[in-house]
GROMACS .gro file of C-alpha atoms in nm:
model
  155
    1MET     CA    1  -2.327   0.263  -0.209
    2ALA     CA    2  -2.623   0.207  -0.441
    3ASP     CA    3  -2.798   0.533  -0.353
    4LEU     CA    4  -2.508   0.776  -0.313
    5ILE     CA    5  -2.160   0.661  -0.414
    6ASP     CA    6  -2.250   0.468  -0.728
    7PRO     CA    7  -2.469   0.740  -0.884
    8ALA     CA    8  -2.211   1.008  -0.796
    9SER     CA    9  -1.932   0.806  -0.956
   10ASP     CA   10  -2.134   0.786  -1.278
   11TYR     CA   11  -2.099   1.163  -1.319
   12VAL     CA   12  -1.724   1.110  -1.336
   13PHE     CA   13  -1.719   0.778  -1.524
   14ASN     CA   14  -1.968   0.887  -1.791
   15ALA     CA   15  -1.808   1.226  -1.853
   16THR     CA   16  -1.543   1.092  -2.088
   17GLY     CA   17  -1.526   0.797  -2.320
   18THR     CA   18  -1.503   0.657  -2.667
   19VAL     CA   19  -1.768   0.454  -2.847
   20ILE     CA   20  -1.676   0.273  -3.167
   21SER     CA   21  -1.968   0.155  -3.375
   22GLU     CA   22  -2.069   0.102  -3.735
   23LYS     CA   23  -2.142   0.475  -3.751
   24GLY     CA   24  -1.785   0.561  -3.653
   25ILE     CA   25  -1.602   0.682  -3.344
   26VAL     CA   26  -1.777   0.908  -3.096
   27GLU     CA   27  -1.568   1.079  -2.830
   28THR     CA   28  -1.744   1.205  -2.517
   29GLU     CA   29  -1.601   1.473  -2.292
   30PRO     CA   30  -1.734   1.767  -2.094
   31LYS     CA   31  -1.771   2.069  -2.321
   32THR     CA   32  -2.004   2.312  -2.147
   33ASP     CA   33  -2.004   2.467  -1.802
   34ASP     CA   34  -2.306   2.249  -1.723
   35ASP     CA   35  -2.112   1.936  -1.824
   36TRP     CA   36  -1.825   2.031  -1.594
   37ALA     CA   37  -2.070   2.121  -1.315
   38ARG     CA   38  -2.212   1.765  -1.327
   39VAL     CA   39  -1.861   1.622  -1.292
   40ARG     CA   40  -1.800   1.857  -1.000
   41VAL     CA   41  -2.121   1.742  -0.830
   42GLY     CA   42  -2.009   1.383  -0.869
   43ALA     CA   43  -1.662   1.452  -0.730
   44VAL     CA   44  -1.792   1.653  -0.431
   45THR     CA   45  -2.053   1.387  -0.353
   46LEU     CA   46  -1.789   1.115  -0.372
   47ALA     CA   47  -1.534   1.305  -0.164
   48GLU     CA   48  -1.784   1.379   0.111
   49GLY     CA   49  -2.007   1.074   0.082
   50ILE     CA   50  -1.723   0.825   0.095
   51TYR     CA   51  -1.657   0.928   0.455
   52LEU     CA   52  -2.002   0.792   0.546
   53LEU     CA   53  -1.846   0.448   0.498
   54LYS     CA   54  -1.644   0.514   0.815
   55ILE     CA   55  -1.963   0.511   1.023
   56PRO     CA   56  -2.032   0.159   1.152
   57ARG     CA   57  -2.372   0.042   1.033
   58PRO     CA   58  -2.537  -0.254   0.858
   59ILE     CA   59  -2.391  -0.337   0.518
   60ALA     CA   60  -2.734  -0.408   0.370
   61PRO     CA   61  -3.097  -0.366   0.475
   62PRO     CA   62  -3.232  -0.642   0.700
   63GLY     CA   63  -3.269  -0.960   0.497
   64GLY     CA   64  -3.054  -0.826   0.213
   65VAL     CA   65  -2.835  -1.098   0.065
   66ASN     CA   66  -2.721  -0.947  -0.270
   67ASN     CA   67  -2.578  -1.227  -0.487
   68SER     CA   68  -2.447  -1.417  -0.186
   69ALA     CA   69  -2.709  -1.690  -0.170
   70GLY     CA   70  -2.676  -2.034  -0.324
   71PRO     CA   71  -2.392  -2.274  -0.394
   72ASP     CA   72  -2.239  -2.063  -0.671
   73ALA     CA   73  -2.264  -1.732  -0.487
   74SER     CA   74  -2.045  -1.470  -0.650
   75GLU     CA   75  -2.049  -1.222  -0.364
   76LEU     CA   76  -1.990  -1.222   0.008
   77ALA     CA   77  -2.296  -1.195   0.229
   78PRO     CA   78  -2.340  -0.865   0.415
   79ASP     CA   79  -2.232  -1.024   0.745
   80GLN     CA   80  -1.915  -1.157   0.578
   81ILE     CA   81  -1.837  -0.812   0.438
   82LYS     CA   82  -1.887  -0.656   0.780
   83ALA     CA   83  -1.658  -0.919   0.937
   84ARG     CA   84  -1.383  -0.835   0.686
   85ILE     CA   85  -1.417  -0.464   0.760
   86GLU     CA   86  -1.404  -0.522   1.135
   87ALA     CA   87  -1.106  -0.761   1.103
   88ASP     CA   88  -0.886  -0.493   0.944
   89PRO     CA   89  -1.018  -0.140   0.998
   90VAL     CA   90  -0.685   0.007   0.888
   91LEU     CA   91  -0.722  -0.147   0.541
   92TRP     CA   92  -1.087  -0.037   0.524
   93ASN     CA   93  -0.992   0.322   0.608
   94ALA     CA   94  -0.706   0.314   0.356
   95LYS     CA   95  -0.951   0.211   0.083
   96ILE     CA   96  -1.182   0.496   0.184
   97GLU     CA   97  -0.895   0.747   0.178
   98ALA     CA   98  -0.787   0.627  -0.168
   99LEU     CA   99  -1.137   0.692  -0.300
  100ARG     CA  100  -1.150   1.031  -0.133
  101ASN     CA  101  -0.809   1.133  -0.266
  102ILE     CA  102  -0.897   1.059  -0.627
  103SER     CA  103  -1.230   1.240  -0.582
  104LEU     CA  104  -1.040   1.547  -0.462
  105GLU     CA  105  -0.808   1.515  -0.761
  106VAL     CA  106  -1.112   1.516  -0.990
  107LEU     CA  107  -1.222   1.841  -0.825
  108ASP     CA  108  -0.888   1.998  -0.914
  109ILE     CA  109  -0.921   1.871  -1.271
  110VAL     CA  110  -1.268   2.027  -1.298
  111LYS     CA  111  -1.116   2.366  -1.209
  112ARG     CA  112  -0.874   2.328  -1.500
  113LYS     CA  113  -1.138   2.174  -1.729
  114ASP     CA  114  -0.890   1.921  -1.863
  115ALA     CA  115  -1.079   1.635  -2.030
  116LYS     CA  116  -0.766   1.422  -2.083
  117GLU     CA  117  -0.675   1.440  -1.715
  118LEU     CA  118  -1.037   1.367  -1.625
  119SER     CA  119  -1.029   1.051  -1.835
  120GLU     CA  120  -0.709   0.937  -1.664
  121ALA     CA  121  -0.852   1.020  -1.320
  122GLY     CA  122  -1.166   0.823  -1.408
  123GLU     CA  123  -0.947   0.518  -1.469
  124ILE     CA  124  -0.777   0.567  -1.132
  125LEU     CA  125  -1.116   0.607  -0.965
  126ASP     CA  126  -1.232   0.285  -1.130
  127GLN     CA  127  -0.922   0.104  -1.000
  128ALA     CA  128  -0.981   0.238  -0.648
  129CYS     CA  129  -1.341   0.118  -0.659
  130GLU     CA  130  -1.248  -0.220  -0.803
  131THR     CA  131  -0.968  -0.294  -0.555
  132CYS     CA  132  -1.212  -0.225  -0.272
  133HIS     CA  133  -1.479  -0.445  -0.430
  134LEU     CA  134  -1.226  -0.725  -0.479
  135GLU     CA  135  -1.139  -0.705  -0.110
  136TYR     CA  136  -1.488  -0.679   0.039
  137TRP     CA  137  -1.758  -0.766  -0.212
  138TYR     CA  138  -1.638  -1.037  -0.450
  139PRO     CA  139  -1.291  -1.145  -0.330
  140ALA     CA  140  -1.307  -1.476  -0.517
  141GLU     CA  141  -1.243  -1.278  -0.834
  142LYS     CA  142  -0.898  -1.170  -0.708
  143ASP     CA  143  -0.748  -1.496  -0.833
  144LEU     CA  144  -0.919  -1.450  -1.169
  145MET     CA  145  -0.777  -1.096  -1.195
  146LYS     CA  146  -0.426  -1.227  -1.116
  147LYS     CA  147  -0.458  -1.491  -1.389
  148LEU     CA  148  -0.575  -1.231  -1.640
  149ASP     CA  149  -0.294  -0.998  -1.542
  150ARG     CA  150  -0.037  -1.276  -1.591
  151ARG     CA  151  -0.180  -1.352  -1.934
  152LEU     CA  152  -0.167  -0.987  -2.036
  153THR     CA  153   0.180  -0.920  -1.898
  154GLY     CA  154   0.333  -1.262  -1.954
  155ARG     CA  155   0.444  -1.276  -1.589
   0.00000   0.00000   0.00000
Protein backbone atom coordinates (compact mmCIF):
# COMPACT_ATOMS: atom_id res chain seq x y z
CA MET A 1 0.00 0.00 0.00
CA ALA A 2 2.61 2.54 1.06
CA ASP A 3 4.86 2.03 -1.96
CA LEU A 4 2.36 1.50 -4.78
CA ILE A 5 -1.32 2.11 -4.08
CA ASP A 6 -1.00 5.20 -1.90
CA PRO A 7 1.35 7.13 -4.22
CA ALA A 8 -0.74 6.16 -7.26
CA SER A 9 -3.92 7.37 -5.58
CA ASP A 10 -2.29 10.75 -4.95
CA TYR A 11 -2.17 11.34 -8.71
CA VAL A 12 -5.95 11.13 -8.69
CA PHE A 13 -6.63 12.81 -5.33
CA ASN A 14 -4.30 15.76 -5.95
CA ALA A 15 -5.49 16.42 -9.49
CA THR A 16 -8.52 18.43 -8.42
CA GLY A 17 -9.31 20.55 -5.42
CA THR A 18 -10.07 23.90 -3.91
CA VAL A 19 -7.91 25.81 -1.45
CA ILE A 20 -9.36 28.80 0.36
CA SER A 21 -6.86 31.07 2.02
CA GLU A 22 -6.29 34.71 2.85
CA LYS A 23 -5.10 35.15 -0.74
CA GLY A 24 -8.40 33.90 -2.12
CA ILE A 25 -9.73 30.73 -3.71
CA VAL A 26 -7.46 28.56 -5.81
CA GLU A 27 -9.03 25.82 -7.92
CA THR A 28 -6.82 22.95 -9.06
CA GLU A 29 -7.65 20.74 -12.02
CA PRO A 30 -5.75 19.07 -14.84
CA LYS A 31 -5.21 21.53 -17.67
CA THR A 32 -2.41 20.17 -19.84
CA ASP A 33 -1.87 16.83 -21.53
CA ASP A 34 0.91 16.19 -18.99
CA ASP A 35 -1.52 16.84 -16.11
CA TRP A 36 -4.00 14.33 -17.55
CA ALA A 37 -1.19 11.85 -18.23
CA ARG A 38 -0.27 11.89 -14.51
CA VAL A 39 -3.88 11.13 -13.60
CA ARG A 40 -3.89 8.31 -16.13
CA VAL A 41 -0.69 6.85 -14.64
CA GLY A 42 -2.32 6.93 -11.22
CA ALA A 43 -5.51 5.26 -12.44
CA VAL A 44 -3.66 2.53 -14.38
CA THR A 45 -1.36 1.84 -11.43
CA LEU A 46 -4.34 1.62 -9.10
CA ALA A 47 -6.39 -0.58 -11.42
CA GLU A 48 -3.56 -3.03 -11.93
CA GLY A 49 -1.79 -2.71 -8.60
CA ILE A 50 -4.91 -3.25 -6.53
CA TYR A 51 -5.06 -6.83 -7.80
CA LEU A 52 -1.75 -7.49 -6.02
CA LEU A 53 -3.79 -7.37 -2.82
CA LYS A 54 -5.37 -10.66 -3.89
CA ILE A 55 -2.03 -12.44 -3.52
CA PRO A 56 -1.68 -13.86 0.00
CA ARG A 57 1.40 -12.44 1.68
CA PRO A 58 2.46 -10.72 4.91
CA ILE A 59 0.57 -7.52 5.69
CA ALA A 60 3.71 -5.77 6.93
CA PRO A 61 7.45 -6.45 6.96
CA PRO A 62 8.65 -8.72 9.78
CA GLY A 63 8.39 -6.86 13.07
CA GLY A 64 6.15 -4.16 11.58
CA VAL A 65 3.49 -3.05 14.04
CA ASN A 66 2.23 0.26 12.55
CA ASN A 67 0.23 2.12 15.21
CA SER A 68 -1.01 -1.10 16.78
CA ALA A 69 1.23 -1.18 19.84
CA GLY A 70 0.30 0.12 23.26
CA PRO A 71 -2.89 0.41 25.28
CA ASP A 72 -4.40 3.14 23.10
CA ALA A 73 -3.53 1.53 19.78
CA SER A 74 -5.51 3.10 16.96
CA GLU A 75 -4.85 0.41 14.38
CA LEU A 76 -5.06 -3.35 14.13
CA ALA A 77 -1.79 -5.24 14.18
CA PRO A 78 -0.73 -6.86 10.89
CA ASP A 79 -1.68 -10.32 12.17
CA GLN A 80 -5.14 -9.04 13.12
CA ILE A 81 -5.60 -7.52 9.67
CA LYS A 82 -4.56 -10.78 8.04
CA ALA A 83 -7.01 -12.71 10.25
CA ARG A 84 -9.86 -10.43 9.16
CA ILE A 85 -8.96 -10.91 5.50
CA GLU A 86 -8.79 -14.68 5.89
CA ALA A 87 -12.07 -14.78 7.86
CA ASP A 88 -14.05 -13.25 4.98
CA PRO A 89 -12.22 -13.46 1.64
CA VAL A 90 -15.43 -12.58 -0.23
CA LEU A 91 -15.62 -9.20 1.51
CA TRP A 92 -11.89 -8.62 0.93
CA ASN A 93 -12.27 -9.33 -2.79
CA ALA A 94 -15.35 -7.10 -2.98
CA LYS A 95 -13.34 -4.21 -1.51
CA ILE A 96 -10.59 -4.84 -4.06
CA GLU A 97 -13.09 -4.90 -6.93
CA ALA A 98 -14.66 -1.63 -5.73
CA LEU A 99 -11.25 0.05 -5.84
CA ARG A 100 -10.51 -1.40 -9.25
CA ASN A 101 -13.87 -0.34 -10.66
CA ILE A 102 -13.47 3.29 -9.65
CA SER A 103 -9.90 3.26 -11.00
CA LEU A 104 -11.25 2.07 -14.36
CA GLU A 105 -13.87 4.80 -14.22
CA VAL A 106 -11.10 7.37 -13.71
CA LEU A 107 -9.43 6.02 -16.85
CA ASP A 108 -12.61 6.69 -18.82
CA ILE A 109 -12.81 10.19 -17.36
CA VAL A 110 -9.21 10.87 -18.41
CA LYS A 111 -10.16 10.05 -22.01
CA ARG A 112 -12.90 12.70 -21.84
CA LYS A 113 -10.72 15.13 -19.85
CA ASP A 114 -13.63 16.07 -17.62
CA ALA A 115 -12.32 17.74 -14.45
CA LYS A 116 -15.73 17.86 -12.75
CA GLU A 117 -16.25 14.12 -13.22
CA LEU A 118 -12.68 13.52 -12.04
CA SER A 119 -13.39 15.42 -8.84
CA GLU A 120 -16.52 13.35 -8.23
CA ALA A 121 -14.66 10.12 -9.00
CA GLY A 122 -11.91 11.16 -6.58
CA GLU A 123 -14.53 11.39 -3.84
CA ILE A 124 -15.81 7.90 -4.71
CA LEU A 125 -12.24 6.58 -4.72
CA ASP A 126 -11.69 8.15 -1.30
CA GLN A 127 -14.85 6.46 0.01
CA ALA A 128 -13.74 3.10 -1.40
CA CYS A 129 -10.36 3.46 0.29
CA GLU A 130 -11.87 4.62 3.56
CA THR A 131 -14.48 1.84 3.80
CA CYS A 132 -11.70 -0.70 3.33
CA HIS A 133 -9.51 0.99 5.95
CA LEU A 134 -12.43 1.07 8.39
CA GLU A 135 -12.89 -2.66 7.91
CA TYR A 136 -9.27 -3.80 8.05
CA TRP A 137 -6.97 -1.10 9.40
CA TYR A 138 -8.75 0.99 12.02
CA PRO A 139 -12.19 -0.59 12.56
CA ALA A 140 -12.66 1.09 15.95
CA GLU A 141 -13.35 4.30 14.04
CA LYS A 142 -16.48 2.78 12.45
CA ASP A 143 -18.51 3.70 15.52
CA LEU A 144 -17.11 7.22 15.45
CA MET A 145 -18.07 7.55 11.77
CA LYS A 146 -21.62 6.36 12.55
CA LYS A 147 -21.93 8.95 15.33
CA LEU A 148 -20.68 11.72 13.03
CA ASP A 149 -23.05 10.61 10.30
CA ARG A 150 -26.00 10.70 12.72
CA ARG A 151 -25.03 14.19 13.82
CA LEU A 152 -24.79 15.41 10.24
CA THR A 153 -27.98 13.76 9.04
CA GLY A 154 -30.00 13.97 12.24
CA ARG A 155 -30.74 10.23 12.06
